[in-house]
Coordinates of C-alpha atoms in Angstrom, one line a residue:
Chain A
M1323 CA 38.7 -2.6 19.3
C1324 CA 36.4 -3.7 16.6
L1325 CA 34.3 -6.1 19.1
A1326 CA 30.8 -5.9 18.1
I1327 CA 28.4 -8.1 20.3
P1328 CA 24.9 -9.4 18.9
G1329 CA 22.1 -8.5 21.1
K1330 CA 18.4 -8.8 20.8
I1331 CA 16.2 -5.6 20.8
K1332 CA 13.6 -5.8 23.6
S1333 CA 12.1 -2.1 22.9
I1334 CA 12.6 1.0 21.3
D1335 CA 12.2 4.3 23.0
Y1336 CA 12.9 8.3 22.7
Q1337 CA 14.7 9.9 25.1
Y1338 CA 15.6 13.8 25.5
D1339 CA 12.4 14.9 25.4
G1340 CA 12.2 12.5 21.9
L1341 CA 15.3 14.3 20.3
V1342 CA 17.1 10.5 20.0
R1343 CA 15.9 7.0 19.7
M1344 CA 17.3 4.4 21.4
A1345 CA 16.4 0.7 21.9
Q1346 CA 16.9 -1.7 24.8
I1347 CA 19.4 -4.4 24.2
S1348 CA 19.2 -7.8 26.0
F1349 CA 22.6 -9.6 25.4
G1350 CA 22.3 -12.9 27.4
G1351 CA 20.1 -11.1 30.8
I1352 CA 22.3 -8.1 30.5
T1353 CA 20.3 -5.0 29.1
K1354 CA 21.7 -2.3 27.5
E1355 CA 21.3 0.5 25.6
A1356 CA 22.6 0.9 22.0
S1357 CA 21.3 3.7 18.9
L1358 CA 19.7 2.4 16.0
D1359 CA 20.3 5.1 14.5
M1360 CA 22.5 3.2 11.6
V1361 CA 19.8 0.4 11.5
P1362 CA 16.9 2.4 10.7
Q1363 CA 15.2 -0.5 9.4
A1364 CA 15.7 -2.3 12.7
Q1365 CA 12.1 -3.5 14.9
V1366 CA 11.5 -5.1 18.2
G1367 CA 12.5 -8.8 18.1
D1368 CA 15.1 -8.2 15.8
Y1369 CA 19.1 -9.4 16.2
V1370 CA 21.6 -6.7 15.7
L1371 CA 25.7 -6.5 16.0
V1372 CA 26.1 -3.7 18.6
H1373 CA 30.0 -2.0 18.4
V1374 CA 29.9 1.0 21.7
G1375 CA 26.7 1.3 21.8
V1376 CA 25.7 1.7 18.4
A1377 CA 24.0 -1.3 16.4
I1378 CA 25.9 -1.6 13.5
S1379 CA 24.1 -4.0 11.1
V1380 CA 21.3 -6.3 11.5
V1381 CA 22.1 -10.3 12.1
D1382 CA 19.8 -13.3 12.0
E1383 CA 19.1 -15.2 15.1
E1384 CA 20.8 -18.3 14.7
E1385 CA 23.8 -16.4 13.6
A1386 CA 23.3 -13.7 16.8
Q1387 CA 23.3 -17.0 19.2
K1388 CA 25.9 -18.9 18.4
S1389 CA 28.0 -15.2 17.9
F1390 CA 27.3 -14.8 21.5
Q1391 CA 28.0 -18.2 23.0
Y1392 CA 31.0 -18.1 21.3
L1393 CA 32.2 -14.7 23.1
A1394 CA 31.3 -16.1 26.5
E1395 CA 32.7 -18.9 26.2
I1396 CA 35.9 -17.1 25.6
G1397 CA 36.0 -14.4 27.6
E1398 CA 35.1 -11.6 25.2
L1399 CA 31.8 -10.1 26.8
D1400 CA 33.4 -7.8 29.3
E1401 CA 32.8 -4.7 28.2
L1402 CA 28.7 -5.3 28.6
T1403 CA 29.5 -5.8 32.3
E1404 CA 32.0 -5.5 35.1
S1405 CA 30.9 -8.5 36.4
S1406 CA 31.9 -11.8 34.9
Q1407 CA 28.4 -13.3 36.3
I1408 CA 27.2 -13.7 32.3
D1409 CA 24.0 -15.4 32.0
R1410 CA 24.9 -17.4 29.4
H1411 CA 21.3 -18.8 28.5
P1412 CA 20.3 -17.2 25.1
L1413 CA 19.6 -14.0 24.1
Chain B
M710 CA 39.1 -24.6 30.5
K711 CA 36.6 -24.5 28.1
H712 CA 36.2 -26.6 24.7
L713 CA 34.8 -24.8 21.6
T714 CA 30.8 -24.6 20.8
E715 CA 29.1 -27.1 18.3
Y716 CA 29.5 -24.3 15.9
R717 CA 33.1 -23.5 15.9
S718 CA 33.9 -27.1 16.7
V719 CA 37.1 -28.7 16.7
E720 CA 36.2 -31.2 14.3
L721 CA 35.0 -28.1 11.7
V722 CA 38.9 -26.2 12.5
E723 CA 40.3 -29.6 12.4
Q724 CA 38.8 -30.2 8.7
Y725 CA 40.0 -26.8 7.8
V726 CA 43.5 -27.3 9.3
A727 CA 43.8 -30.4 7.6
E728 CA 42.6 -28.7 3.8
L729 CA 45.1 -26.2 4.3
H730 CA 47.9 -28.7 5.1
R731 CA 46.3 -29.9 1.6
T732 CA 46.4 -26.8 0.3
A733 CA 49.9 -24.8 1.0
T734 CA 52.3 -26.4 -1.1
R735 CA 55.2 -23.3 -1.0
P736 CA 55.5 -21.2 1.8
W737 CA 53.3 -17.9 1.8
T738 CA 53.0 -14.9 4.0
L739 CA 50.0 -13.5 5.1
M740 CA 49.4 -10.4 7.0
E741 CA 45.4 -9.9 8.9
V742 CA 45.4 -6.4 10.1
C743 CA 42.8 -6.3 12.3
G744 CA 43.6 -6.4 16.1
G745 CA 41.2 -7.9 17.2
Q746 CA 41.8 -11.2 14.4
T747 CA 45.9 -11.0 16.1
H748 CA 44.5 -11.3 19.3
S749 CA 42.4 -14.3 18.2
L750 CA 44.5 -15.9 16.2
V751 CA 46.8 -16.3 19.3
K752 CA 44.4 -16.4 22.1
N753 CA 43.1 -19.2 20.3
G754 CA 46.2 -21.6 19.5
L755 CA 45.7 -21.3 15.4
L756 CA 49.0 -19.9 14.3
N757 CA 50.2 -23.8 16.3
L758 CA 47.8 -25.0 13.5
L759 CA 48.8 -24.0 10.4
P760 CA 50.9 -25.3 8.2
P761 CA 54.8 -24.4 8.9
S762 CA 55.1 -23.1 5.3
I763 CA 52.3 -20.6 6.2
T764 CA 53.5 -17.4 8.2
M765 CA 51.3 -14.7 9.7
V766 CA 52.1 -11.8 9.6
H767 CA 50.2 -8.8 12.3
G768 CA 49.2 -6.2 10.9
P769 CA 49.0 -2.0 12.3
G770 CA 44.8 -2.6 13.3
C771 CA 45.2 -1.9 16.8
P772 CA 43.4 1.9 17.0
V773 CA 45.2 2.2 20.2
C774 CA 48.7 0.9 19.5
V775 CA 48.3 4.0 16.7
T776 CA 47.3 7.0 18.0
P777 CA 49.8 9.2 18.1
L778 CA 52.2 10.2 21.8
N779 CA 50.9 14.0 21.1
L780 CA 47.6 12.9 21.1
I781 CA 47.9 11.0 24.3
D782 CA 50.0 14.0 26.0
K783 CA 47.0 16.6 24.9
A784 CA 44.2 14.1 26.8
V785 CA 46.3 14.4 29.7
Y786 CA 46.8 18.0 29.6
L787 CA 43.4 18.9 28.5
A788 CA 42.5 16.2 31.6
E789 CA 45.0 17.8 34.1
E790 CA 45.3 21.5 33.3
R791 CA 42.1 22.1 31.8
G792 CA 39.6 20.1 34.2
V793 CA 38.0 18.9 31.8
M794 CA 36.1 15.2 32.0
L795 CA 38.4 13.4 30.2
C796 CA 36.3 10.2 28.6
S797 CA 37.7 7.1 27.4
F798 CA 37.1 3.6 26.0
G799 CA 38.3 1.7 28.4
D800 CA 42.0 0.2 26.5
M801 CA 43.2 3.7 25.8
I802 CA 43.9 4.9 29.5
R803 CA 46.9 2.5 30.5
V804 CA 49.1 3.6 26.7
P805 CA 51.3 5.7 28.0
G806 CA 52.2 9.0 26.8
S807 CA 55.9 10.9 27.2
Q808 CA 55.5 11.5 30.5
K809 CA 52.2 9.2 31.4
S810 CA 49.1 7.9 30.5
L811 CA 45.1 9.0 31.3
L812 CA 45.5 6.4 34.2
D813 CA 48.4 8.1 36.1
A814 CA 46.3 11.0 35.5
K815 CA 43.2 9.7 37.3
A816 CA 45.5 8.5 39.9
A817 CA 47.0 12.1 40.4
G818 CA 43.1 13.1 40.4
A819 CA 42.0 14.1 37.3
D820 CA 38.7 13.4 35.8
V821 CA 38.9 10.6 33.8
R822 CA 36.0 8.5 33.2
I823 CA 35.7 4.8 30.9
L824 CA 32.7 4.6 29.2
Y825 CA 31.4 2.0 27.0
S826 CA 30.4 4.3 24.3
P827 CA 30.5 7.9 23.3
L828 CA 26.8 8.2 23.7
E829 CA 27.8 8.0 27.5
A830 CA 29.9 11.0 27.1
V831 CA 26.6 13.1 25.7
R832 CA 24.5 12.1 28.6
L833 CA 27.7 13.6 30.9
A834 CA 27.6 16.5 28.9
R835 CA 24.3 17.2 29.4
E836 CA 24.0 16.3 33.0
N837 CA 27.3 18.3 34.0
P838 CA 26.0 21.6 32.3
H839 CA 29.0 23.6 33.8
R840 CA 31.7 20.8 33.1
D841 CA 33.6 20.6 29.9
V842 CA 33.4 16.9 28.8
V843 CA 35.8 15.8 26.0
F844 CA 35.6 12.0 24.5
F845 CA 39.1 10.8 23.2
A846 CA 37.6 9.1 20.0
V847 CA 40.0 6.6 18.7
G848 CA 39.4 3.7 16.2
F849 CA 38.9 2.5 13.3
E850 CA 36.1 2.8 10.5
T851 CA 33.5 0.3 12.8
T852 CA 34.2 3.1 15.4
A853 CA 33.7 6.4 13.5
P854 CA 29.9 6.1 13.3
A855 CA 29.6 6.1 17.0
N856 CA 32.0 8.8 17.1
A857 CA 29.8 11.2 14.6
L858 CA 26.5 10.0 15.9
S859 CA 27.8 11.4 19.6
V860 CA 28.7 15.0 17.8
L861 CA 25.2 14.8 16.2
Q862 CA 23.5 14.3 19.0
A863 CA 25.1 16.4 21.6
R864 CA 24.3 19.6 18.6
Q865 CA 21.2 18.3 18.2
L866 CA 20.3 18.5 21.8
G867 CA 22.4 22.4 21.5
L868 CA 25.2 21.2 24.0
K869 CA 27.8 23.7 24.2
N870 CA 30.4 21.1 26.7
Y871 CA 30.7 18.6 24.4
S872 CA 33.5 17.8 22.1
I873 CA 35.9 15.1 21.0
L874 CA 39.7 14.1 20.4
A875 CA 39.4 13.3 17.3
S876 CA 42.3 10.3 15.9
H877 CA 40.2 8.2 13.5
V878 CA 42.4 5.7 11.2
L879 CA 41.8 4.3 8.3
V880 CA 42.3 0.3 6.9
P881 CA 43.1 0.7 3.3
P882 CA 45.7 3.4 2.8
A883 CA 47.1 1.4 6.2
M884 CA 47.3 -1.7 3.4
E885 CA 49.1 0.4 1.2
A886 CA 51.8 1.7 3.4
V887 CA 52.7 -2.0 4.4
M888 CA 52.5 -2.7 0.5
Q889 CA 55.1 0.6 -0.2
D890 CA 57.8 -0.6 2.1
A891 CA 60.8 -1.6 0.9
D892 CA 60.9 -4.4 3.2
T893 CA 57.7 -6.0 3.3
N894 CA 56.8 -9.4 2.4
I895 CA 52.9 -10.0 2.8
Q896 CA 51.5 -11.6 -0.3
S897 CA 47.5 -11.3 1.0
F898 CA 45.8 -9.9 3.6
L899 CA 42.7 -10.9 5.8
A900 CA 40.4 -8.0 5.7
A901 CA 38.7 -6.7 9.3
G902 CA 35.1 -8.0 8.9
H903 CA 33.9 -4.9 11.3
V904 CA 35.4 -2.2 9.4
C905 CA 33.5 -3.4 6.0
A906 CA 30.3 -4.1 7.5
I907 CA 30.4 -0.3 7.8
M908 CA 32.3 0.7 4.3
G909 CA 31.7 -2.4 1.9
L910 CA 33.8 -4.1 -0.1
D911 CA 34.6 -1.5 -3.3
E912 CA 37.7 0.0 -1.5
Y913 CA 39.5 -2.9 -1.2
L914 CA 39.1 -3.7 -5.4
P915 CA 42.3 -1.3 -5.6
L916 CA 44.7 -2.4 -3.9
V917 CA 43.8 -6.5 -4.9
R918 CA 44.5 -5.0 -8.9
R919 CA 47.3 -2.6 -7.9
Y920 CA 49.5 -4.9 -5.8
G921 CA 48.0 -8.3 -7.6
L922 CA 46.7 -9.6 -3.9
P923 CA 44.2 -11.8 -2.8
I924 CA 42.2 -10.0 -0.1
V925 CA 39.4 -11.7 1.8
V926 CA 37.3 -9.9 4.2
T927 CA 36.8 -12.4 7.1
G928 CA 35.8 -12.5 10.6
F929 CA 36.8 -12.7 14.2
E930 CA 36.1 -16.6 15.2
P931 CA 38.4 -19.8 14.9
V932 CA 36.2 -21.1 12.0
D933 CA 36.3 -17.8 10.0
L934 CA 39.6 -17.2 10.9
L935 CA 40.6 -20.7 9.1
Q936 CA 38.9 -20.5 6.5
G937 CA 39.5 -17.0 5.5
I938 CA 43.1 -18.3 5.5
L939 CA 42.4 -21.2 3.0
M940 CA 40.2 -19.1 0.4
A941 CA 43.4 -16.7 0.3
V942 CA 46.2 -19.7 0.2
R943 CA 44.1 -21.4 -2.3
Q944 CA 44.4 -17.7 -4.9
L945 CA 47.7 -18.0 -4.2
E946 CA 48.7 -21.2 -4.7
R947 CA 46.2 -20.8 -8.2
G948 CA 48.2 -17.3 -9.0
E949 CA 44.7 -15.4 -8.4
A950 CA 43.9 -12.3 -7.0
R951 CA 40.6 -11.5 -6.3
L952 CA 38.6 -9.9 -3.5
E953 CA 36.7 -12.5 -1.3
N954 CA 34.3 -12.3 1.4
Q955 CA 34.5 -14.9 3.8
Y956 CA 32.0 -13.2 6.2
V957 CA 28.9 -12.9 4.2
R958 CA 26.5 -13.8 7.5
V959 CA 27.5 -9.8 8.5
V960 CA 29.4 -8.1 5.7
R961 CA 27.1 -6.7 2.8
P962 CA 28.9 -5.9 -0.2
E963 CA 27.5 -2.6 -0.4
G964 CA 28.5 -1.9 3.7
N965 CA 26.4 0.3 5.9
P966 CA 25.3 3.6 3.6
E967 CA 23.7 5.0 6.4
A968 CA 26.6 4.9 8.8
R969 CA 28.5 6.3 5.9
R970 CA 26.7 9.0 5.8
I971 CA 26.6 9.6 9.5
I972 CA 30.2 9.4 9.0
G973 CA 30.4 12.3 6.3
Q974 CA 28.9 15.0 7.9
V975 CA 30.6 14.8 10.9
F976 CA 34.4 13.8 9.6
E977 CA 36.1 14.2 6.6
T978 CA 39.6 12.9 5.1
V979 CA 42.9 13.8 6.3
D980 CA 47.0 12.7 6.3
R981 CA 47.2 11.1 9.8
E982 CA 50.1 10.0 12.2
W983 CA 50.2 6.7 12.9
R984 CA 52.4 5.6 16.1
G985 CA 55.2 4.3 15.1
I986 CA 54.4 4.2 11.6
G987 CA 54.5 7.5 10.5
T988 CA 52.0 10.1 8.0
I989 CA 50.1 7.8 5.7
P990 CA 48.5 10.3 3.4
G991 CA 44.4 10.4 3.5
S992 CA 44.3 7.5 6.0
G993 CA 42.3 9.5 8.7
W994 CA 39.2 11.2 9.4
A995 CA 39.1 14.4 11.4
V996 CA 36.3 16.5 12.5
R997 CA 34.7 19.2 9.5
P998 CA 35.5 22.7 9.7
E999 CA 31.5 23.7 10.0
L1000 CA 31.8 21.3 13.1
A1001 CA 34.9 23.2 15.2
D1002 CA 33.0 23.8 18.1
F1003 CA 32.8 19.7 18.6
D1004 CA 36.6 19.6 17.7
A1005 CA 38.8 19.4 21.0
D1006 CA 41.9 19.6 19.5
K1007 CA 40.6 22.9 18.3
K1008 CA 38.0 24.1 20.9
F1009 CA 40.7 24.0 23.2
A1010 CA 43.7 25.2 20.8
V1011 CA 46.4 22.6 22.3
T1012 CA 50.1 22.6 21.3
I1013 CA 51.9 20.9 22.9
A1014 CA 55.8 20.1 21.8
K1015 CA 56.2 16.6 20.1
A1016 CA 58.4 13.9 22.6
P1017 CA 60.9 11.6 21.2
E1018 CA 59.8 7.6 21.2
C1019 CA 61.0 5.5 23.4
P1020 CA 64.1 4.3 21.6
D1021 CA 64.1 0.4 22.8
C1022 CA 60.5 0.3 21.4
I1023 CA 60.5 -1.3 18.1
A1024 CA 56.9 -0.8 17.5
G1025 CA 56.6 1.2 14.4
L1026 CA 58.7 -2.7 12.9
V1027 CA 56.0 -4.9 14.6
L1028 CA 53.1 -2.6 13.7
K1029 CA 54.4 -2.9 9.4
G1030 CA 54.3 -6.6 10.0
I1031 CA 58.4 -6.8 9.5
K1032 CA 59.2 -8.0 12.8
K1033 CA 57.9 -10.3 15.3
P1034 CA 56.9 -9.1 18.8
H1035 CA 59.3 -11.6 20.2
E1036 CA 62.2 -10.5 17.9
C1037 CA 62.3 -7.3 20.3
S1038 CA 65.1 -7.1 22.4
Q1039 CA 62.5 -5.5 25.4
F1040 CA 59.7 -8.0 24.7
G1041 CA 58.8 -9.3 28.5
R1042 CA 61.8 -8.0 29.9
A1043 CA 61.8 -4.1 29.9
C1044 CA 58.3 -4.1 28.4
T1045 CA 55.3 -5.7 29.4
P1046 CA 51.7 -4.8 30.0
E1047 CA 52.3 -3.9 33.7
R1048 CA 55.2 -1.6 32.3
P1049 CA 54.7 -1.4 28.8
L1050 CA 57.9 1.2 26.8
G1051 CA 55.2 1.0 23.7
A1052 CA 51.4 1.1 22.8
P1053 CA 51.2 -3.0 21.4
M1054 CA 52.1 -4.3 24.4
V1055 CA 49.2 -2.3 26.1
S1056 CA 45.7 -3.3 24.2
S1057 CA 45.0 -6.2 24.3
E1058 CA 44.7 -6.3 20.5
G1059 CA 48.1 -5.5 20.6
A1060 CA 50.5 -8.2 18.4
C1061 CA 52.9 -7.9 21.5
A1062 CA 50.4 -8.2 24.5
A1063 CA 48.9 -10.6 22.6
Y1064 CA 52.0 -12.7 22.0
Y1065 CA 52.6 -12.1 25.9
H1066 CA 49.7 -12.8 27.2
F1067 CA 49.1 -16.1 25.4
A1068 CA 51.7 -17.1 23.8
S1069 CA 54.7 -18.7 24.1
V1070 CA 53.3 -19.3 20.6
E1071 CA 56.3 -21.6 19.4
T1072 CA 55.7 -24.1 22.6
Q1073 CA 51.8 -24.3 22.9
D1074 CA 50.0 -27.4 23.2
V1075 CA 49.2 -28.3 19.3
A1076 CA 47.1 -31.3 20.3
S1077 CA 44.8 -29.8 22.7
L1078 CA 42.2 -27.3 20.9
Q1079 CA 41.1 -26.0 24.8
I1080 CA 40.9 -21.9 25.7
S1081 CA 42.0 -20.8 28.9
K1082 CA 40.5 -17.9 30.2
L1083 CA 42.9 -15.8 31.9

């Protein structure tokens, strides 16, 4: 329930007629949307920990890679996709 | 079957385990509060690597497990009788209410949807202006910012058809409740890393002082957990009681102030009922009165009589760490993940389900540090 998955910010865009700022985040080949409202300093290229569609903290790249690899190996990435074919390449 | 990665290497795990065996000279009882940590301890077979003198007791930190029966009944009622689009995190929908689960309601034709994020529910509300959309907002401090943000987004977008059925619970008051139980024998806590990523460290200091307990903020991976346990045991062996942070790479001492600001805009602290435990003072967050339009409980004014819990289920004792899952007479017999009697057998973070899926805890092959994927 408190699982947070690290991903890389690919782009930041405004939605709902510019009202809401959202980011496209790459999780090892899977792209999902997340809010950056909790990490206003985060920029494109940064790595963030994402929990239920909201980035909760910025993490460094090395930590992100290691955490993601661990989560992939132990099979904890189901919430990203219905498919179990997770791309194991770097984020 | 896969081996642990280099970073969580077998060598590193073995080093921590060896150091724990050297360090622990007496019996110690520690509680990991967080269900995610329980899941990781059991799934990775770590409990069998610990010295026999160290007992890990599993805490009440599974939001799905402690969501009151009555609230699940309300969610089912809203979906079935009020025709709302009831959206929820996946692990909530299989939890049995007094009559049925949300999954049962869905099977019977109610509009129940499993979502990854409450922000998706806001999108659904915007796309379906003639439907009432309710998000079942459960969780600890980690999840509260996302649920709060969904309310702020809905307000910003002028949506009148979005509300949350909120049952937020807070970790420190639950730790307090565990310590105040006469039957408790907890000597140290591992605090939940991602909760502290939001809330910071300060709110644990009173517990450290009041009960003379070491508290170690800990991550979720095998090496994190072993390191956290080692830090706690070292303190216990030295007769110390300090707050330490094992999860420095994610948890800053001040937490995430921006997230707390957003939480404060939407939620206020209230007394909260915990399933299997009872009401814990100041242990929950509810939608602030000025945002009542976004509070499904007020908006739909649902009153449902409280139904009794299943008398055979000892979930309350399991959640408080007084009993282990396999000490329940129903464990694996009348109560299985397919036909759960209580919530801890439903969620993957519930202690009962973790034991059912990944243990026999007592008989796992200690020599093999391999992870089996279900």
